[in-house]
């Protein structure tokens, strides 16, 4: 044993110190061993690592998810799952406690997740927060295993594409205090009753989730609930008192679109709402009552900030005491009801009111008086579509808090006060469709630096600003239609580079479109420059307006060729311009639904590529151009040009309207139309089409309302199956070479109705109702060619078969067409009588049967046609007295009967009392009577009549004596009468 040298005392100290060190070291090692797991975990946390099993669970979940580029799951790499986007770990334990996979709504289309949600997430036992909103899981059911997250307090599945029914397993989420299932599609299923078992729930969002049936009264058990949103579903509630008043902690209630029409207790239920309520939405609830029936004036809803009663059936005036002591009210929504009169003076007491909505009512009175009854601190005032009159007050400049002023569609008069330019907070101004007059100057916009929306259309306003004026605002939406902006194109538009909505229709602009214009509106979505006289070429760069959805340039003087269109465009109107040249092979857009190019100088043939456009097109109007040649057949095949018919794919299945009117197109009836089974309007008039009319028109085009084939070269018979077109309202086959007879099956169902607006199953012009002159057709009626536009066409029911070679009689069945307003059968070879049944055409305004071979008398039933204003029966073989009673008494023009030499009576000069009719005129030669038989019959009749009287007197003495005594007596009476009258006459002469 090796021992250092030294004394014993030194050795003793050394031994004692060594022993103490060993003990301390041993104790440290023991403590380290005891606390090593915790230290290891803390060290792991400090290094940024998560629990391995939870990391593996998240990676397994990621494998089942389909993501696009930019998804937050792209950051899920490496060992540190606590650093991954959307993952939050506990600072104490390192376990995953929050999984926030919500996608930004603006990034929804390209960053959302889809696929299957893996049950591997069950490894996240400490999870208390789960958000999968704004993703899309393809309509799958909410996974049942979500009910196993025992610690879950927050669950947000809104806008996530879930469907089916809600699994009962969610009932196990006892700690849940926030649940959002809104904006999904649960297929009309009822809200589960077990929703009322979430005792700790404070926030429940179920809006826009396609729930149906009755609201379960079990929701009344949620006594801790602060926020309940049931809006925009197909729900109803009959017994509100059974559940609504029990929600004693409620602060926010949204029951929009919940049908309460059968709830007789809705008034007392509202009176029992808790005093804590701050927001109440009851829009579109089918509440039918006067506002005075509401218990608001006597309720304890003093904390209410928002009250929404919009779009119900409230009627009558707004009572003075409606809002009681609800002085906290900031938003009041009463729009889309039937309220009348002026608002009460007590509205002035609502000092905190910021938003007031009375749109689409019948509020009347002076606008200045109404605004005087509101707090001048109001921010948003919606009064569109009412009956307000008067002028805007000059003191409107004092309402400096105004950010939204919507007064469109009223009866306001006078000028716009220049003080409007002092409303520095104004961002939305709508004064459209009033009767405002005067000038719009720069002063009107002096301080409107926040203005983004400006609607002044449909007034008599003139805008006069300096050509170099630069506005203080940057508009996003502007509508100055029917205001005078011209003659020069407004240069101030050049500074408005944020415009997405620009309407300047009928603005008196006669200038050339400046070159800078198309660059300035690069973000435009809706553009309307129609009904001006703007010239210049439509640029080839039009296709670069990538955001454009609607472009209307019609009724101007644009030149050049139809350009390639923006890829997202769905409405394009370039009609009534000077566009020339052929159509492009590729218009550049696959979403195009409305293509209106009528009344230009477009030439050449219609390219077969138009067939691809027909896949999306709803309206195609190429009328009044210089097009020629045959129409493309629009059948495509993946094989050769001469493919098997079974492999051909039809096109145009969405088309509602086609017009090729007034071109030089030729060939047979277009075969591709056979596949356009939604077609409602077809106009091929004034072309060179020939051949027979196909029988399939009556069976393959069941929605046809207007069939216009006038002035072509169609021949053959009129197909009987046309009568199967139940919705047919206008049939114009005039001026062709059609032959045969008019079939008795002429009674088209739609024409039998006395009022026929919206006969089409799809109201085809519903989306075009704001665009006058976009759609039109002409009818030969009342002796002239009249043009009908948009809504007008639905009041025209016309049958025109004139100018053909039709023979036979007019079928009596035609009298069943009670809704017909125009009937034209002129210039044919029709024979026989005018049927008496024609008096059944109760709505008829114009009747033309001229230039036929009709005979017989004019039926007296024509007199019953009280709407008849035009009649032409000329150049037939009609005879007898012209009926002079009823409606026919109003026709004083004799030319409507000219060419019928055997007609007599007014308005002709021939007197029916004079014996101007020869025996041969009375004979109807069409019946083929033998003249000798006629004279023999007449002679026999005369002989029999003579001998009946003469023979009786000859052989009966008593009758003979009586007869001659009667003759003598009558002669004596006549003689005495004459003598007396003559004597009196001479006596009167002597006195004079």
PDB file of C-alpha atoms in Angstrom, residues 373-463:
ATOM      1  CA  UNK A 373     -85.117  62.710 -36.730  1.00  0.00           C
ATOM      2  CA  UNK A 374     -81.872  60.740 -36.562  1.00  0.00           C
ATOM      3  CA  UNK A 375     -78.740  61.324 -34.566  1.00  0.00           C
ATOM      4  CA  UNK A 376     -76.229  63.302 -36.604  1.00  0.00           C
ATOM      5  CA  UNK A 377     -73.623  60.782 -35.452  1.00  0.00           C
ATOM      6  CA  UNK A 378     -75.146  58.020 -37.560  1.00  0.00           C
ATOM      7  CA  UNK A 379     -72.636  56.230 -39.771  1.00  0.00           C
ATOM      8  CA  UNK A 380     -74.642  54.027 -42.176  1.00  0.00           C
ATOM      9  CA  UNK A 381     -78.089  54.982 -43.499  1.00  0.00           C
ATOM     10  CA  UNK A 382     -79.849  52.580 -45.887  1.00  0.00           C
ATOM     11  CA  UNK A 383     -83.095  53.948 -47.384  1.00  0.00           C
ATOM     12  CA  UNK A 384     -82.991  52.442 -50.883  1.00  0.00           C
ATOM     13  CA  UNK A 385     -86.326  51.673 -52.614  1.00  0.00           C
ATOM     14  CA  UNK A 386     -88.858  53.707 -50.633  1.00  0.00           C
ATOM     15  CA  UNK A 387     -91.208  56.592 -51.392  1.00  0.00           C
ATOM     16  CA  UNK A 388     -89.144  59.448 -50.017  1.00  0.00           C
ATOM     17  CA  UNK A 389     -89.318  62.839 -51.698  1.00  0.00           C
ATOM     18  CA  UNK A 390     -87.968  66.331 -51.284  1.00  0.00           C
ATOM     19  CA  UNK A 391     -84.424  67.612 -51.582  1.00  0.00           C
ATOM     20  CA  UNK A 392     -81.293  66.664 -49.712  1.00  0.00           C
ATOM     21  CA  UNK A 393     -80.772  69.186 -46.900  1.00  0.00           C
ATOM     22  CA  UNK A 394     -77.906  71.624 -47.145  1.00  0.00           C
ATOM     23  CA  UNK A 395     -76.998  70.830 -43.531  1.00  0.00           C
ATOM     24  CA  UNK A 396     -76.089  67.272 -44.534  1.00  0.00           C
ATOM     25  CA  UNK A 397     -72.484  68.490 -44.268  1.00  0.00           C
ATOM     26  CA  UNK A 398     -72.939  68.379 -40.472  1.00  0.00           C
ATOM     27  CA  UNK A 399     -73.416  64.598 -40.515  1.00  0.00           C
ATOM     28  CA  UNK A 400     -69.686  64.130 -40.570  1.00  0.00           C
ATOM     29  CA  UNK A 401     -69.834  60.554 -39.253  1.00  0.00           C
ATOM     30  CA  UNK A 402     -71.641  59.289 -42.367  1.00  0.00           C
ATOM     31  CA  UNK A 403     -69.720  56.525 -44.110  1.00  0.00           C
ATOM     32  CA  UNK A 404     -72.637  54.959 -46.039  1.00  0.00           C
ATOM     33  CA  UNK A 405     -75.554  56.874 -47.557  1.00  0.00           C
ATOM     34  CA  UNK A 406     -77.916  54.743 -49.675  1.00  0.00           C
ATOM     35  CA  UNK A 407     -80.916  56.688 -51.023  1.00  0.00           C
ATOM     36  CA  UNK A 408     -81.325  55.020 -54.413  1.00  0.00           C
ATOM     37  CA  UNK A 409     -84.721  54.384 -56.021  1.00  0.00           C
ATOM     38  CA  UNK A 410     -86.779  57.061 -54.310  1.00  0.00           C
ATOM     39  CA  UNK A 411     -88.384  60.264 -55.575  1.00  0.00           C
ATOM     40  CA  UNK A 412     -85.781  62.773 -54.459  1.00  0.00           C
ATOM     41  CA  UNK A 413     -85.723  66.061 -56.362  1.00  0.00           C
ATOM     42  CA  UNK A 414     -83.549  69.129 -56.548  1.00  0.00           C
ATOM     43  CA  UNK A 415     -79.787  69.218 -56.772  1.00  0.00           C
ATOM     44  CA  UNK A 416     -77.037  67.544 -54.787  1.00  0.00           C
ATOM     45  CA  UNK A 417     -75.765  70.022 -52.153  1.00  0.00           C
ATOM     46  CA  UNK A 418     -72.115  70.896 -52.518  1.00  0.00           C
ATOM     47  CA  UNK A 419     -71.711  70.336 -48.769  1.00  0.00           C
ATOM     48  CA  UNK A 420     -71.679  66.626 -49.571  1.00  0.00           C
ATOM     49  CA  UNK A 421     -68.004  67.155 -50.298  1.00  0.00           C
ATOM     50  CA  UNK A 422     -67.330  67.813 -46.604  1.00  0.00           C
ATOM     51  CA  UNK A 423     -68.299  64.296 -45.489  1.00  0.00           C
ATOM     52  CA  UNK A 424     -64.747  63.139 -44.945  1.00  0.00           C
ATOM     53  CA  UNK A 425     -65.762  59.655 -43.770  1.00  0.00           C
ATOM     54  CA  UNK A 426     -68.073  58.905 -46.687  1.00  0.00           C
ATOM     55  CA  UNK A 427     -67.085  55.692 -48.483  1.00  0.00           C
ATOM     56  CA  UNK A 428     -70.414  54.610 -50.054  1.00  0.00           C
ATOM     57  CA  UNK A 429     -72.832  56.991 -51.824  1.00  0.00           C
ATOM     58  CA  UNK A 430     -75.896  55.794 -53.767  1.00  0.00           C
ATOM     59  CA  UNK A 431     -78.324  58.406 -55.127  1.00  0.00           C
ATOM     60  CA  UNK A 432     -79.266  56.447 -58.251  1.00  0.00           C
ATOM     61  CA  UNK A 433     -82.740  56.303 -59.825  1.00  0.00           C
ATOM     62  CA  UNK A 434     -84.171  59.481 -58.374  1.00  0.00           C
ATOM     63  CA  UNK A 435     -85.236  62.749 -60.013  1.00  0.00           C
ATOM     64  CA  UNK A 436     -82.158  64.757 -59.151  1.00  0.00           C
ATOM     65  CA  UNK A 437     -81.111  67.565 -61.470  1.00  0.00           C
ATOM     66  CA  UNK A 438     -78.312  70.030 -61.831  1.00  0.00           C
ATOM     67  CA  UNK A 439     -74.567  70.010 -61.993  1.00  0.00           C
ATOM     68  CA  UNK A 440     -71.958  67.800 -60.342  1.00  0.00           C
ATOM     69  CA  UNK A 441     -68.860  69.890 -59.710  1.00  0.00           C
ATOM     70  CA  UNK A 442     -65.468  69.334 -58.160  1.00  0.00           C
ATOM     71  CA  UNK A 443     -66.810  70.895 -54.952  1.00  0.00           C
ATOM     72  CA  UNK A 444     -69.044  67.868 -54.464  1.00  0.00           C
ATOM     73  CA  UNK A 445     -65.949  65.718 -53.940  1.00  0.00           C
ATOM     74  CA  UNK A 446     -63.530  68.115 -52.233  1.00  0.00           C
ATOM     75  CA  UNK A 447     -62.812  66.061 -49.092  1.00  0.00           C
ATOM     76  CA  UNK A 448     -64.200  62.658 -50.091  1.00  0.00           C
ATOM     77  CA  UNK A 449     -60.840  60.966 -49.732  1.00  0.00           C
ATOM     78  CA  UNK A 450     -62.373  57.691 -48.529  1.00  0.00           C
ATOM     79  CA  UNK A 451     -65.031  57.375 -51.220  1.00  0.00           C
ATOM     80  CA  UNK A 452     -64.946  53.927 -52.843  1.00  0.00           C
ATOM     81  CA  UNK A 453     -68.504  53.438 -54.184  1.00  0.00           C
ATOM     82  CA  UNK A 454     -70.359  56.109 -56.207  1.00  0.00           C
ATOM     83  CA  UNK A 455     -73.794  55.420 -57.766  1.00  0.00           C
ATOM     84  CA  UNK A 456     -75.511  58.410 -59.420  1.00  0.00           C
ATOM     85  CA  UNK A 457     -77.160  56.696 -62.400  1.00  0.00           C
ATOM     86  CA  UNK A 458     -80.648  57.378 -63.758  1.00  0.00           C
ATOM     87  CA  UNK A 459     -80.883  61.038 -62.809  1.00  0.00           C
ATOM     88  CA  UNK A 460     -80.747  64.247 -64.857  1.00  0.00           C
ATOM     89  CA  UNK A 461     -77.279  65.172 -63.678  1.00  0.00           C
ATOM     90  CA  UNK A 462     -74.470  66.756 -65.643  1.00  0.00           C
ATOM     91  CA  UNK A 463     -70.881  66.356 -64.515  1.00  0.00           C
TER      92      UNK A 463
END
